[in-house]
Coordinates of C-alpha atoms in Angstrom, one line a residue:
Chain A
X1272 CA 205.2 -215.9 91.4
X1273 CA 203.1 -218.4 89.6
X1274 CA 204.2 -219.2 86.0
X1275 CA 200.8 -218.5 84.5
X1276 CA 200.2 -215.0 85.9
X1277 CA 202.0 -213.4 82.9
X1278 CA 201.6 -209.9 84.1
X1279 CA 202.0 -208.4 87.6
X1280 CA 201.8 -204.7 88.0
X1281 CA 202.2 -202.1 90.7
X1282 CA 201.9 -198.3 90.7
X1283 CA 204.9 -196.4 91.7
X1284 CA 204.4 -192.9 93.1
X1285 CA 205.6 -190.9 90.2
X1286 CA 202.8 -191.8 87.8
X1287 CA 204.5 -194.9 86.5
X1288 CA 203.1 -198.4 86.3
X1289 CA 205.7 -201.1 86.6
X1290 CA 204.6 -204.3 84.9
X1291 CA 206.5 -207.5 85.4
X1292 CA 206.2 -209.8 82.4
X1293 CA 206.6 -213.5 83.3
X1294 CA 205.7 -217.0 82.1
X1295 CA 205.7 -218.4 78.5
X1296 CA 204.4 -216.0 76.0
X1297 CA 203.6 -218.6 73.3
X1298 CA 200.8 -219.3 70.9
X1299 CA 199.1 -221.7 73.2
X1300 CA 198.6 -219.0 75.8
X1301 CA 197.5 -216.2 73.5
X1302 CA 193.9 -216.0 74.6
X1303 CA 194.9 -215.7 78.2
X1304 CA 197.6 -213.2 77.4
X1305 CA 195.1 -211.0 75.7
X1306 CA 192.8 -211.2 78.7
X1307 CA 195.7 -210.1 81.0
X1308 CA 196.5 -207.2 78.7
X1309 CA 193.0 -205.9 78.7
X1310 CA 193.1 -206.3 82.5
X1311 CA 196.1 -204.1 82.5
X1312 CA 194.4 -201.5 80.3
X1313 CA 191.7 -201.3 83.0
X1314 CA 194.0 -200.3 85.7
X1315 CA 196.0 -197.5 84.2
X1316 CA 194.2 -194.7 86.1
X1317 CA 196.6 -192.0 87.2
X1318 CA 199.5 -193.2 85.2
X1319 CA 201.5 -191.5 82.5
X1320 CA 204.1 -194.2 81.8
X1321 CA 203.9 -198.0 81.6
X1322 CA 207.2 -199.9 81.9
X1323 CA 207.2 -203.5 80.9
X1324 CA 210.0 -205.3 82.7
X1325 CA 210.7 -208.4 80.6
X1326 CA 213.7 -209.9 82.3
X1327 CA 211.6 -212.7 83.8
X1328 CA 210.1 -213.7 80.5
X1329 CA 210.1 -217.5 79.8
X1330 CA 209.6 -218.7 76.3
X1331 CA 208.7 -216.3 73.6
X1332 CA 207.4 -217.0 70.1
X1333 CA 206.2 -214.7 67.3
X1334 CA 202.6 -214.8 68.6
X1335 CA 203.6 -213.9 72.1
X1336 CA 205.9 -211.2 70.9
X1337 CA 203.1 -209.8 68.8
X1338 CA 200.7 -209.6 71.7
X1339 CA 203.3 -207.8 73.9
X1340 CA 204.3 -205.4 71.1
X1341 CA 200.7 -204.6 70.3
X1342 CA 199.9 -203.9 74.0
X1343 CA 202.7 -201.3 74.1
X1344 CA 201.5 -199.8 70.9
X1345 CA 197.9 -199.6 72.0
X1346 CA 199.0 -197.8 75.2
X1347 CA 200.9 -195.3 73.1
X1348 CA 197.9 -194.8 70.9
X1349 CA 195.9 -194.0 74.1
X1350 CA 198.4 -191.3 75.1
X1351 CA 200.6 -193.2 77.5
X1352 CA 204.3 -193.6 77.4
X1353 CA 205.2 -197.3 77.0
X1354 CA 208.5 -198.9 77.5
X1355 CA 209.6 -202.5 76.8
X1356 CA 212.8 -203.2 78.7
X1357 CA 215.0 -206.0 80.1
X1358 CA 214.8 -208.4 77.2
X1359 CA 217.3 -211.2 77.0
X1360 CA 219.3 -210.9 73.8
X1361 CA 217.5 -213.6 71.9
X1362 CA 214.1 -212.1 72.9
X1363 CA 215.0 -208.5 71.9
X1364 CA 216.1 -209.6 68.5
X1365 CA 212.8 -211.4 68.2
X1366 CA 210.9 -208.2 69.0
X1367 CA 212.9 -206.1 66.6
X1368 CA 213.1 -208.5 63.6
X1369 CA 209.8 -210.2 63.8
X1370 CA 207.1 -207.9 65.0
X1371 CA 208.9 -204.6 64.9
X1372 CA 208.0 -203.9 61.3
X1373 CA 204.6 -205.6 61.2
X1374 CA 202.4 -202.9 59.7
X1375 CA 199.2 -201.9 61.3
X1376 CA 196.4 -203.7 59.6
X1377 CA 193.9 -201.6 57.9
X1378 CA 190.4 -202.9 57.4
X1379 CA 189.7 -203.1 53.7
X1380 CA 187.6 -200.1 52.9
X1381 CA 184.0 -201.0 52.6
X1382 CA 182.7 -200.0 49.2
X1383 CA 180.4 -197.0 49.4
X1384 CA 177.0 -198.1 50.6
X1385 CA 174.5 -198.2 47.8
X1386 CA 170.8 -199.0 47.9
X1387 CA 169.8 -202.6 48.2
X1388 CA 167.8 -202.1 45.0
X1389 CA 170.9 -201.2 43.1
X1390 CA 172.7 -204.2 44.4
X1391 CA 169.9 -206.5 43.4
X1392 CA 169.9 -204.9 39.9
X1393 CA 173.6 -205.5 39.7
X1394 CA 173.2 -209.1 40.7
X1395 CA 170.5 -209.6 38.1
X1396 CA 172.5 -207.9 35.5
X1397 CA 175.6 -210.0 36.3
X1398 CA 173.5 -213.1 36.2
X1399 CA 172.0 -212.2 32.8
X1400 CA 175.5 -211.5 31.4
X1401 CA 176.7 -214.8 32.7
X1402 CA 173.7 -216.6 31.0
X1403 CA 174.2 -214.8 27.7
X1404 CA 178.0 -215.6 27.8
X1405 CA 177.1 -219.2 28.6
X1406 CA 174.7 -219.6 25.8
X1407 CA 177.2 -218.0 23.5
X1408 CA 179.9 -220.4 24.6
X1409 CA 177.5 -223.3 24.1
X1410 CA 176.7 -222.2 20.6
X1411 CA 180.3 -221.6 19.7
X1412 CA 181.1 -225.1 21.0
X1413 CA 178.3 -226.7 19.0
X1414 CA 179.3 -224.8 15.8
X1415 CA 182.9 -226.0 16.3
X1416 CA 181.7 -229.5 16.8
X1417 CA 179.6 -229.2 13.6
X1418 CA 182.5 -227.8 11.7
X1419 CA 184.7 -230.7 12.9
X1420 CA 182.0 -233.1 11.9
X1421 CA 181.7 -231.9 8.3
X1422 CA 185.5 -231.6 8.1
X1423 CA 185.7 -235.3 9.1
X1424 CA 182.9 -236.1 6.7
X1425 CA 184.8 -234.7 3.8
X1426 CA 188.0 -236.2 4.9
X1427 CA 186.9 -239.4 6.6
X1428 CA 190.5 -240.7 7.0
X1429 CA 191.0 -238.0 9.6
X1430 CA 188.3 -239.3 11.8
X1431 CA 189.6 -240.9 15.0
X1432 CA 188.1 -244.3 14.6
X1433 CA 190.2 -245.8 17.4
X1434 CA 189.2 -243.2 20.0
X1435 CA 185.6 -243.7 19.0
X1436 CA 185.8 -247.5 19.4
X1437 CA 187.6 -247.2 22.8
X1438 CA 184.8 -244.8 24.0
X1439 CA 182.1 -247.1 22.6
X1440 CA 183.6 -249.9 24.6
X1441 CA 183.9 -247.9 27.8
X1442 CA 180.6 -246.1 27.6
X1443 CA 178.6 -248.9 26.0
X1444 CA 180.0 -252.4 26.5
X1445 CA 181.1 -251.8 30.1
X1446 CA 177.7 -250.3 30.9
X1447 CA 175.8 -253.5 29.9
X1448 CA 175.6 -255.1 33.3
X1449 CA 174.4 -252.1 35.2
X1450 CA 171.9 -251.1 32.5
X1451 CA 170.5 -254.6 32.3
X1452 CA 170.2 -255.0 36.0
X1453 CA 168.4 -251.7 36.5
X1454 CA 166.1 -252.2 33.5
X1455 CA 165.1 -255.6 35.0
X1456 CA 164.4 -254.1 38.4
X1457 CA 162.6 -251.1 37.2
X1458 CA 160.1 -253.2 35.1
X1459 CA 159.4 -255.3 38.3
X1460 CA 158.7 -252.0 40.2
X1461 CA 156.4 -250.8 37.4
X1462 CA 154.6 -254.2 37.3
X1463 CA 154.0 -254.4 41.1
X1464 CA 152.8 -250.8 41.3
X1465 CA 150.6 -251.2 38.4
X1466 CA 149.1 -254.5 39.6
X1467 CA 148.2 -253.1 43.0
X1468 CA 146.4 -250.1 41.6
X1469 CA 144.7 -251.9 38.7
X1470 CA 143.5 -254.8 40.9
X1471 CA 141.0 -252.3 42.4
X1472 CA 139.3 -252.2 39.0
X1473 CA 139.8 -255.9 38.4
X1474 CA 142.0 -255.0 35.5
X1475 CA 145.2 -256.7 36.5
X1476 CA 145.7 -257.9 33.0
X1477 CA 146.4 -254.3 31.9
X1478 CA 149.5 -254.4 34.2
X1479 CA 151.3 -255.9 31.2
X1480 CA 150.1 -253.2 28.8
X1481 CA 151.2 -250.5 31.4
X1482 CA 154.6 -252.0 32.0
X1483 CA 155.4 -252.7 28.3
X1484 CA 154.3 -249.3 27.0
X1485 CA 156.0 -247.3 29.8
X1486 CA 159.1 -249.3 29.4
X1487 CA 159.4 -249.1 25.7
X1488 CA 158.4 -245.5 25.2
X1489 CA 159.9 -243.8 28.3
X1490 CA 161.6 -245.8 31.0
X1491 CA 164.0 -247.8 29.0
X1492 CA 165.6 -244.9 27.2
X1493 CA 165.4 -242.6 30.2
X1494 CA 167.0 -245.0 32.6
X1495 CA 169.8 -245.7 30.1
X1496 CA 170.3 -242.0 29.6
X1497 CA 170.6 -241.3 33.3
X1498 CA 173.0 -244.1 33.8
X1499 CA 175.1 -243.1 30.8
X1500 CA 175.1 -239.5 32.0
X1501 CA 176.3 -240.7 35.4
X1502 CA 178.9 -243.1 34.1
X1503 CA 180.2 -241.4 30.9
X1504 CA 179.0 -237.8 30.9
X1505 CA 180.9 -237.3 34.2
X1506 CA 183.8 -239.2 32.8
X1507 CA 184.1 -237.0 29.7
X1508 CA 184.0 -233.9 31.8
X1509 CA 186.5 -235.1 34.3
X1510 CA 188.9 -236.5 31.7
X1511 CA 188.8 -233.5 29.4
X1512 CA 189.0 -231.2 32.5
X1513 CA 192.1 -232.9 33.9
X1514 CA 193.7 -232.7 30.4
X1515 CA 192.9 -229.1 30.2
X1516 CA 194.3 -228.4 33.6
X1517 CA 197.4 -230.4 32.8
X1518 CA 197.9 -228.3 29.7
X1519 CA 197.6 -231.4 27.6
X1520 CA 195.0 -229.7 25.4
X1521 CA 197.3 -226.8 24.9
X1522 CA 200.1 -229.3 24.0
X1523 CA 197.8 -230.9 21.4
X1524 CA 197.3 -227.5 19.7
X1525 CA 201.0 -226.7 19.7
X1526 CA 201.7 -229.9 17.8
X1527 CA 198.9 -229.3 15.4
X1528 CA 196.3 -231.6 16.7
X1529 CA 192.7 -230.4 16.9
X1530 CA 191.3 -231.2 20.4
X1531 CA 187.8 -231.2 19.0
X1532 CA 188.8 -233.9 16.5
X1533 CA 190.5 -236.0 19.2
X1534 CA 188.5 -235.4 22.3
X1535 CA 185.1 -234.2 21.4
X1536 CA 183.8 -235.6 18.1
X1537 CA 184.8 -239.3 18.7
X1538 CA 183.1 -239.2 22.1
X1539 CA 179.9 -237.6 20.8
X1540 CA 179.7 -240.1 17.9
X1541 CA 180.4 -243.0 20.3
X1542 CA 177.5 -242.1 22.6
X1543 CA 175.2 -241.4 19.7
X1544 CA 175.9 -244.9 18.4
X1545 CA 175.8 -246.7 21.7
X1546 CA 172.7 -245.1 23.3
X1547 CA 170.2 -246.9 20.9
X1548 CA 171.9 -250.2 21.4
X1549 CA 171.9 -249.8 25.2
X1550 CA 168.2 -248.7 25.0
X1551 CA 167.4 -251.9 23.0
X1552 CA 169.1 -253.9 25.7
X1553 CA 167.2 -252.1 28.4
X1554 CA 163.9 -252.8 26.5
X1555 CA 164.6 -256.5 26.1
X1556 CA 165.7 -257.1 29.6
X1557 CA 162.9 -254.9 30.9
X1558 CA 160.4 -257.1 29.0
X1559 CA 161.9 -260.2 30.6
X1560 CA 161.5 -258.6 34.0
X1561 CA 157.9 -257.9 33.0
X1562 CA 157.5 -261.6 32.1
X1563 CA 158.8 -262.7 35.5
X1564 CA 156.4 -260.2 37.2
X1565 CA 153.5 -261.4 35.1
X1566 CA 154.2 -265.0 36.1
X1567 CA 154.5 -264.2 39.8
X1568 CA 151.6 -261.7 40.0
X1569 CA 149.2 -263.0 37.5
X1570 CA 150.3 -266.7 37.1
X1571 CA 150.7 -265.9 33.4
X1572 CA 153.2 -268.0 31.5
X1573 CA 155.4 -266.7 28.8
X1574 CA 153.2 -267.4 25.7
X1575 CA 150.1 -265.4 26.8
X1576 CA 152.4 -262.7 28.2
X1577 CA 154.0 -262.1 24.8
X1578 CA 150.6 -262.2 23.1
X1579 CA 149.4 -259.5 25.6
X1580 CA 152.5 -257.4 25.0
X1581 CA 152.0 -257.6 21.2
X1582 CA 148.4 -256.5 21.5
X1583 CA 149.4 -253.5 23.7
X1584 CA 152.4 -252.3 21.8
X1585 CA 152.6 -250.9 18.3
X1586 CA 155.9 -250.8 16.4
X1587 CA 155.8 -247.0 17.0
X1588 CA 155.9 -247.5 20.7
X1589 CA 159.2 -249.2 20.4
X1590 CA 160.6 -246.9 17.7
X1591 CA 159.6 -243.9 19.7
X1592 CA 161.9 -245.0 22.5
X1593 CA 164.7 -245.9 20.2
X1594 CA 164.6 -242.6 18.2
X1595 CA 165.1 -240.6 21.3
X1596 CA 168.2 -242.5 22.3
X1597 CA 170.8 -241.0 19.9
X1598 CA 169.4 -237.5 20.8
X1599 CA 169.9 -238.1 24.5
X1600 CA 173.4 -239.5 23.8
X1601 CA 174.3 -236.4 21.8
X1602 CA 173.1 -234.2 24.7
X1603 CA 175.0 -236.1 27.3
X1604 CA 178.2 -236.3 25.3
X1605 CA 178.2 -232.6 24.3
X1606 CA 177.4 -231.4 27.8
X1607 CA 180.1 -233.6 29.3
X1608 CA 182.8 -232.5 26.9
X1609 CA 181.7 -228.9 26.9
X1610 CA 182.2 -228.5 30.7
X1611 CA 185.4 -230.5 30.5
X1612 CA 186.8 -228.0 28.0
X1613 CA 185.7 -225.1 30.2
X1614 CA 187.6 -226.2 33.3
X1615 CA 190.0 -223.5 34.5
X1616 CA 192.0 -222.4 37.4
X1617 CA 192.3 -225.1 40.1
X1618 CA 191.7 -228.8 40.4
X1619 CA 188.7 -228.0 42.5
X1620 CA 186.9 -226.7 39.3
X1621 CA 187.2 -230.2 37.7
X1622 CA 185.0 -231.6 40.5
X1623 CA 182.6 -228.8 40.4
X1624 CA 182.2 -228.7 36.6
X1625 CA 181.8 -232.5 36.5
X1626 CA 178.9 -232.2 38.8
X1627 CA 177.5 -229.4 36.7
X1628 CA 177.9 -231.6 33.6
X1629 CA 176.0 -234.5 35.1
X1630 CA 173.1 -232.5 36.5
X1631 CA 172.8 -230.4 33.4
X1632 CA 172.9 -233.4 31.0
X1633 CA 170.2 -235.2 33.0
X1634 CA 168.1 -232.0 33.1
X1635 CA 168.5 -231.6 29.3
X1636 CA 167.6 -235.2 28.7
X1637 CA 164.3 -234.8 30.7
X1638 CA 163.6 -231.5 28.9
X1639 CA 164.2 -233.1 25.6
X1640 CA 161.9 -236.0 26.6
X1641 CA 159.2 -233.5 27.4
X1642 CA 159.6 -231.9 23.9
X1643 CA 159.3 -235.3 22.3
X1644 CA 156.1 -236.1 24.3
X1645 CA 154.4 -232.9 23.2
X1646 CA 155.5 -233.3 19.6
X1647 CA 154.4 -236.9 19.4
X1648 CA 151.0 -236.2 20.9
X1649 CA 150.5 -233.3 18.5
X1650 CA 151.4 -235.6 15.7
X1651 CA 149.0 -238.2 17.0
X1652 CA 151.5 -241.0 17.5
Chain B
X701 CA 207.0 -229.0 75.8
X702 CA 209.4 -231.9 76.2
X703 CA 212.5 -231.2 78.4
X704 CA 215.6 -230.2 76.6
X705 CA 217.4 -233.2 75.3
X706 CA 221.1 -233.2 74.9
X707 CA 222.5 -234.5 71.6
X708 CA 220.9 -234.3 68.1
X709 CA 217.4 -232.8 68.0
X710 CA 216.1 -235.4 65.5
X711 CA 217.9 -238.7 65.1
X712 CA 217.2 -241.3 62.4
X713 CA 218.6 -244.7 63.3
X714 CA 218.8 -247.8 61.1
X715 CA 216.0 -246.7 58.8
X716 CA 214.9 -249.3 56.2
X717 CA 212.7 -248.6 53.3
X718 CA 211.9 -251.0 50.6
X719 CA 209.4 -251.1 47.8
X720 CA 209.2 -254.8 46.7
X721 CA 212.8 -255.7 45.7
X722 CA 213.8 -252.1 45.3
X723 CA 215.8 -251.0 48.4
X724 CA 215.6 -247.2 49.0
X725 CA 217.1 -246.9 52.4
X726 CA 219.4 -249.5 54.0
X727 CA 220.3 -249.0 57.7
X728 CA 220.3 -245.3 57.2
X729 CA 221.4 -242.9 60.0
X730 CA 220.9 -239.2 60.1
X731 CA 221.4 -236.6 62.8
X732 CA 219.7 -233.2 62.7
X733 CA 221.0 -230.7 65.3
X734 CA 219.1 -228.0 67.0
X735 CA 219.3 -224.7 65.3
X736 CA 221.0 -225.8 62.1
X737 CA 220.0 -225.6 58.4
X738 CA 220.6 -229.0 56.9
X739 CA 220.6 -229.5 53.2
X740 CA 219.4 -232.9 52.0
X741 CA 220.8 -234.0 48.7
X742 CA 220.6 -237.0 46.5
X743 CA 220.0 -238.2 42.9
X744 CA 216.5 -238.5 41.5
X745 CA 215.0 -241.6 43.1
X746 CA 217.5 -241.8 45.9
X747 CA 214.8 -241.4 48.5
X748 CA 215.2 -237.9 49.7
X749 CA 211.4 -237.3 49.8
X750 CA 210.8 -240.8 51.3
X751 CA 213.3 -239.9 54.1
X752 CA 211.5 -236.7 54.9
X753 CA 208.1 -238.4 54.7
X754 CA 209.3 -241.1 57.0
X755 CA 210.5 -238.5 59.6
X756 CA 207.1 -236.7 59.2
X757 CA 205.2 -239.9 59.7
X758 CA 203.6 -239.8 56.3
X759 CA 205.3 -243.0 55.3
X760 CA 205.7 -246.1 57.5
X761 CA 209.3 -247.4 57.2
X762 CA 210.0 -251.2 57.3
X763 CA 212.4 -250.7 60.2
X764 CA 214.4 -248.2 62.2
X765 CA 213.9 -245.5 64.7
X766 CA 213.0 -241.8 64.4
X767 CA 214.0 -240.1 67.6
X768 CA 212.7 -236.6 68.4
X769 CA 214.2 -235.1 71.5
X770 CA 214.9 -238.6 72.6
X771 CA 211.4 -240.1 72.0
X772 CA 211.0 -242.8 69.4
X773 CA 208.2 -241.5 67.2
X774 CA 207.5 -244.8 65.6
X775 CA 206.8 -246.4 69.0
X776 CA 204.7 -243.6 70.4
X777 CA 200.9 -243.9 70.1
X778 CA 199.5 -241.9 67.2
X779 CA 198.0 -239.1 69.4
X780 CA 201.2 -238.6 71.2
X781 CA 203.0 -238.6 67.9
X782 CA 200.8 -235.8 66.6
X783 CA 201.6 -233.8 69.7
X784 CA 205.3 -233.9 68.9
X785 CA 204.7 -233.2 65.2
X786 CA 202.7 -230.1 65.9
X787 CA 206.1 -228.6 66.6
X788 CA 207.1 -229.3 63.0
X789 CA 206.2 -227.4 59.9
X790 CA 206.4 -228.7 56.4
X791 CA 206.6 -226.8 53.1
X792 CA 205.5 -229.1 50.3
X793 CA 207.1 -228.9 46.9
X794 CA 204.1 -227.4 45.2
X795 CA 202.8 -225.7 48.3
X796 CA 199.8 -228.0 48.9
X797 CA 197.7 -225.0 49.8
X798 CA 194.0 -225.9 50.2
X799 CA 192.6 -224.6 46.9
X800 CA 189.1 -223.8 48.3
X801 CA 190.4 -221.5 51.0
X802 CA 192.0 -218.0 50.7
X803 CA 195.6 -217.6 51.8
X804 CA 194.5 -216.2 55.1
X805 CA 192.1 -219.1 55.8
X806 CA 194.9 -221.5 54.8
X807 CA 197.2 -220.0 57.5
X808 CA 194.3 -219.8 60.0
X809 CA 193.3 -223.4 59.6
X810 CA 196.0 -225.1 61.7
X811 CA 195.4 -222.5 64.5
X812 CA 191.7 -222.9 64.5
X813 CA 192.0 -226.7 64.6
X814 CA 194.6 -227.0 67.4
X815 CA 194.2 -223.9 69.5
X816 CA 191.2 -222.2 71.1
X817 CA 191.6 -218.8 69.8
X818 CA 189.0 -216.2 68.9
X819 CA 188.5 -215.6 65.2
X820 CA 189.9 -212.1 65.5
X821 CA 193.1 -213.2 67.2
X822 CA 193.4 -216.0 64.6
X823 CA 193.2 -213.6 61.7
X824 CA 195.6 -211.2 63.3
X825 CA 198.2 -213.9 64.0
X826 CA 197.7 -215.3 60.4
X827 CA 198.3 -211.8 59.0
X828 CA 201.5 -211.7 61.1
X829 CA 202.6 -215.0 59.6
X830 CA 201.8 -213.8 56.1
X831 CA 203.9 -210.7 56.7
X832 CA 206.7 -212.8 58.1
X833 CA 206.7 -214.9 55.0
X834 CA 207.2 -211.7 53.0
X835 CA 203.8 -211.5 51.4
X836 CA 201.9 -208.2 51.0
X837 CA 198.7 -207.9 53.2
X838 CA 196.3 -208.1 50.3
X839 CA 197.6 -211.6 49.4
X840 CA 195.6 -212.9 52.4
X841 CA 192.4 -212.4 50.5
X842 CA 193.5 -214.2 47.4
X843 CA 193.0 -217.8 46.5
X844 CA 196.0 -220.1 45.7
X845 CA 195.0 -220.2 42.0
X846 CA 195.5 -216.5 41.8
X847 CA 199.1 -216.5 43.1
X848 CA 202.4 -216.8 41.3
X849 CA 204.7 -219.7 42.0
X850 CA 206.9 -217.6 44.4
X851 CA 203.8 -216.4 46.3
X852 CA 202.4 -219.9 46.6
X853 CA 205.7 -221.0 48.3
X854 CA 205.6 -218.0 50.6
X855 CA 201.9 -218.6 51.5
X856 CA 202.7 -222.3 52.1
X857 CA 205.6 -221.2 54.3
X858 CA 203.3 -218.9 56.2
X859 CA 201.0 -221.9 56.8
X860 CA 203.9 -224.0 57.9
X861 CA 204.8 -221.3 60.5
X862 CA 201.3 -221.0 61.8
X863 CA 201.8 -223.2 64.9
X864 CA 205.2 -221.7 65.8
X865 CA 207.2 -224.8 64.8
X866 CA 210.6 -225.6 66.1
X867 CA 211.5 -227.6 63.0
X868 CA 210.8 -226.7 59.4
X869 CA 211.0 -229.1 56.5
X870 CA 211.3 -227.6 53.1
X871 CA 210.9 -229.7 50.0
X872 CA 212.6 -228.0 47.0
X873 CA 211.7 -224.5 48.2
X874 CA 213.4 -222.7 45.3
X875 CA 212.6 -225.1 42.4
X876 CA 210.5 -223.5 39.7
X877 CA 211.2 -220.0 40.9
X878 CA 213.0 -217.3 38.9
X879 CA 216.5 -216.4 40.2
X880 CA 215.2 -213.2 41.9
X881 CA 212.4 -215.0 43.7
X882 CA 214.7 -218.0 44.5
X883 CA 217.3 -215.6 46.0
X884 CA 214.8 -213.7 48.1
X885 CA 213.4 -217.0 49.3
X886 CA 216.9 -218.1 50.3
X887 CA 217.2 -214.9 52.3
X888 CA 213.8 -215.4 53.8
X889 CA 214.8 -218.8 55.1
X890 CA 218.0 -217.5 56.6
X891 CA 216.2 -214.6 58.1
X892 CA 213.5 -216.7 59.7
X893 CA 215.9 -219.4 60.9
X894 CA 217.9 -216.7 62.6
X895 CA 215.0 -214.7 64.0
X896 CA 212.9 -217.7 65.1
X897 CA 215.8 -220.0 66.0
X898 CA 214.4 -222.7 63.8
X899 CA 215.9 -226.0 62.9
X900 CA 215.5 -226.3 59.1
X901 CA 215.8 -229.3 56.8
X902 CA 215.9 -228.4 53.1
X903 CA 215.6 -230.9 50.3
X904 CA 217.0 -229.2 47.3
X905 CA 219.0 -229.4 44.1
X906 CA 219.7 -225.7 44.2
X907 CA 223.5 -225.5 44.5
X908 CA 223.4 -221.9 45.5
X909 CA 221.1 -222.7 48.4
X910 CA 223.3 -225.6 49.4
X911 CA 226.5 -223.5 49.3
X912 CA 225.2 -220.3 50.9
X913 CA 222.2 -221.1 53.1
X914 CA 222.9 -224.6 54.6
X915 CA 225.2 -225.1 57.5
X916 CA 225.6 -228.8 56.9
X917 CA 224.8 -231.1 54.1
X918 CA 223.5 -234.7 54.1
X919 CA 223.9 -236.7 50.9
X920 CA 222.0 -239.9 50.2
X921 CA 224.1 -242.4 48.4
X922 CA 223.3 -246.1 48.0
X923 CA 220.5 -245.9 50.6
X924 CA 222.7 -244.3 53.3
X925 CA 223.6 -240.8 54.4
X926 CA 227.0 -239.1 54.2
X927 CA 226.9 -235.9 56.1
X928 CA 229.3 -233.0 56.5
X929 CA 230.0 -229.5 55.5
X930 CA 230.4 -228.6 51.9
X931 CA 234.2 -228.6 52.2
X932 CA 234.2 -232.0 53.9
X933 CA 232.0 -233.5 51.2
X934 CA 234.1 -232.1 48.4
X935 CA 237.0 -234.2 49.8
X936 CA 234.8 -237.4 50.0
X937 CA 236.0 -240.3 47.8
X938 CA 232.6 -241.5 46.7
X939 CA 232.2 -241.1 42.9
X940 CA 228.7 -239.8 42.9
X941 CA 229.5 -237.2 45.6
X942 CA 232.6 -236.2 43.7
X943 CA 230.7 -235.6 40.5
X944 CA 227.9 -233.8 42.4
X945 CA 230.2 -231.4 44.3
X946 CA 232.9 -231.1 41.6
X947 CA 230.6 -230.7 38.6
X948 CA 231.0 -227.6 36.4
X949 CA 228.0 -225.8 38.0
X950 CA 229.4 -226.3 41.5
X951 CA 232.9 -225.2 40.4
X952 CA 231.6 -222.1 38.7
X953 CA 229.5 -221.2 41.7
X954 CA 232.4 -221.6 44.2
X955 CA 234.6 -219.5 41.9
X956 CA 232.3 -216.6 42.1
X957 CA 231.4 -216.8 45.8

């Protein structure tokens, strides 16, 4: 008898089917065991009673015991008599204790089928409710922030100056190298693209106008905002989220500290202050990159380059970029801290909401930029 | 399956663990016998968890041997080592359930990874394990974050049982549970050990578990193991062991039992 035959059966005359159970009934063999069992089910013609003779059983674990037990129960459900006999003591205890009281699994009842239309309506409704709740939460968050702000304005000694400075350092000073590098590179990209296109009209000189205006009005501040959102907006969300999960925010409240005063307001103020400075840096370094491109593309030395820039750019071009910076900083900081404070449940949600915070803050920055563009054009600036 | 090996099931020989100048284990020996429930005890920072992690291969010791059924795990190639360790289950202190998966999926995962089973059989076996761990059937559909502390431990136990292990390591199984839940978890461990003929290693500070569930105790003192039954250890001259097994809590417990 081979060790992997598991079941050998023969009909005896009196309507009985004798089944010899052999081999190792363990989890690694379960698929094969199931096959053998269904083979057995196929050859029960003319039988009333199936007797499993288990004295030759090798190893048995819970999975194997379950397969065997289930086979007997299935046979009973089909109107046969089924008997499991001849277990060694250890095995019979196994059968009784482990699988004997395993309840029949009932498929969870499908909810009554409704029309697809109704399901869709329910989806839309749920989504609308979620949106309304979300907007409500956002407004409540902003109002709380505003309240804390005025509270701190009236009582300035309560303002967390240290936290703000620490955040200015982390979000601002430490961002200098990456902001400078990317501003430099992006102005070179702009100049090379512009020069190739404008050369067709023989207007290479306007490459400088193009680079300078785009950089000062849009690219400088936008680039800074995207980098800050990636560096600090995500950081705010992850830090506050971890603190929330760790019950640190609850702990603050129980010892009478206001989490908005400690975790939200200083960060928002820090970004509002640092964004214009970082934008200024991006502008300056970007113009330097423009100068290098002008020298390489147009053989134009620094003096004429600066003169050309001055003729292309009005003070408003510059201020227009700078004015947007604190607004973007505010959007990034509030989005980051907002999602951080709304972490709940598991550690997984910290990661998810951090991603949401970054994507949403960049989206809001671009949306705000669009509003600025429309406004400025309608004001004729 | 490796052939039956006479002598201790798992042997730790001359284990050395150091972190910089800080010596955790110094020439540590430990025997774990087949079919016993061994309680592992030691002060905070005495290296209980490091010992378990070394046996499980989660921590590489500076020296020594870990023998499982006579094979030195530290000298086996990693693949071979995994083969042996598949016969072990571990219950981590805080469950370590995968938070993105339901309880049922958590229990199914090891089976799906290591065995070629159809999804239906997987689910059915996972439900059996969930039942064995004493959870109601609906718990299978829940996520770990929706479970109470006791249920998390039971779900983690169900996952540890998924591959039909012969050895079960439990890291502080009753810590953080209320007395009722802790008591029923103790009973569960005894029941499973008896029904499945498991070898169980429990890291615990729960004196009740030590006195009533464990067959033998191993105490880590000064980087080495002193092993014996509760009565033997109560006679031991070492001051730390004396204060541990003769403290007021232990005395009170033994008076009532």
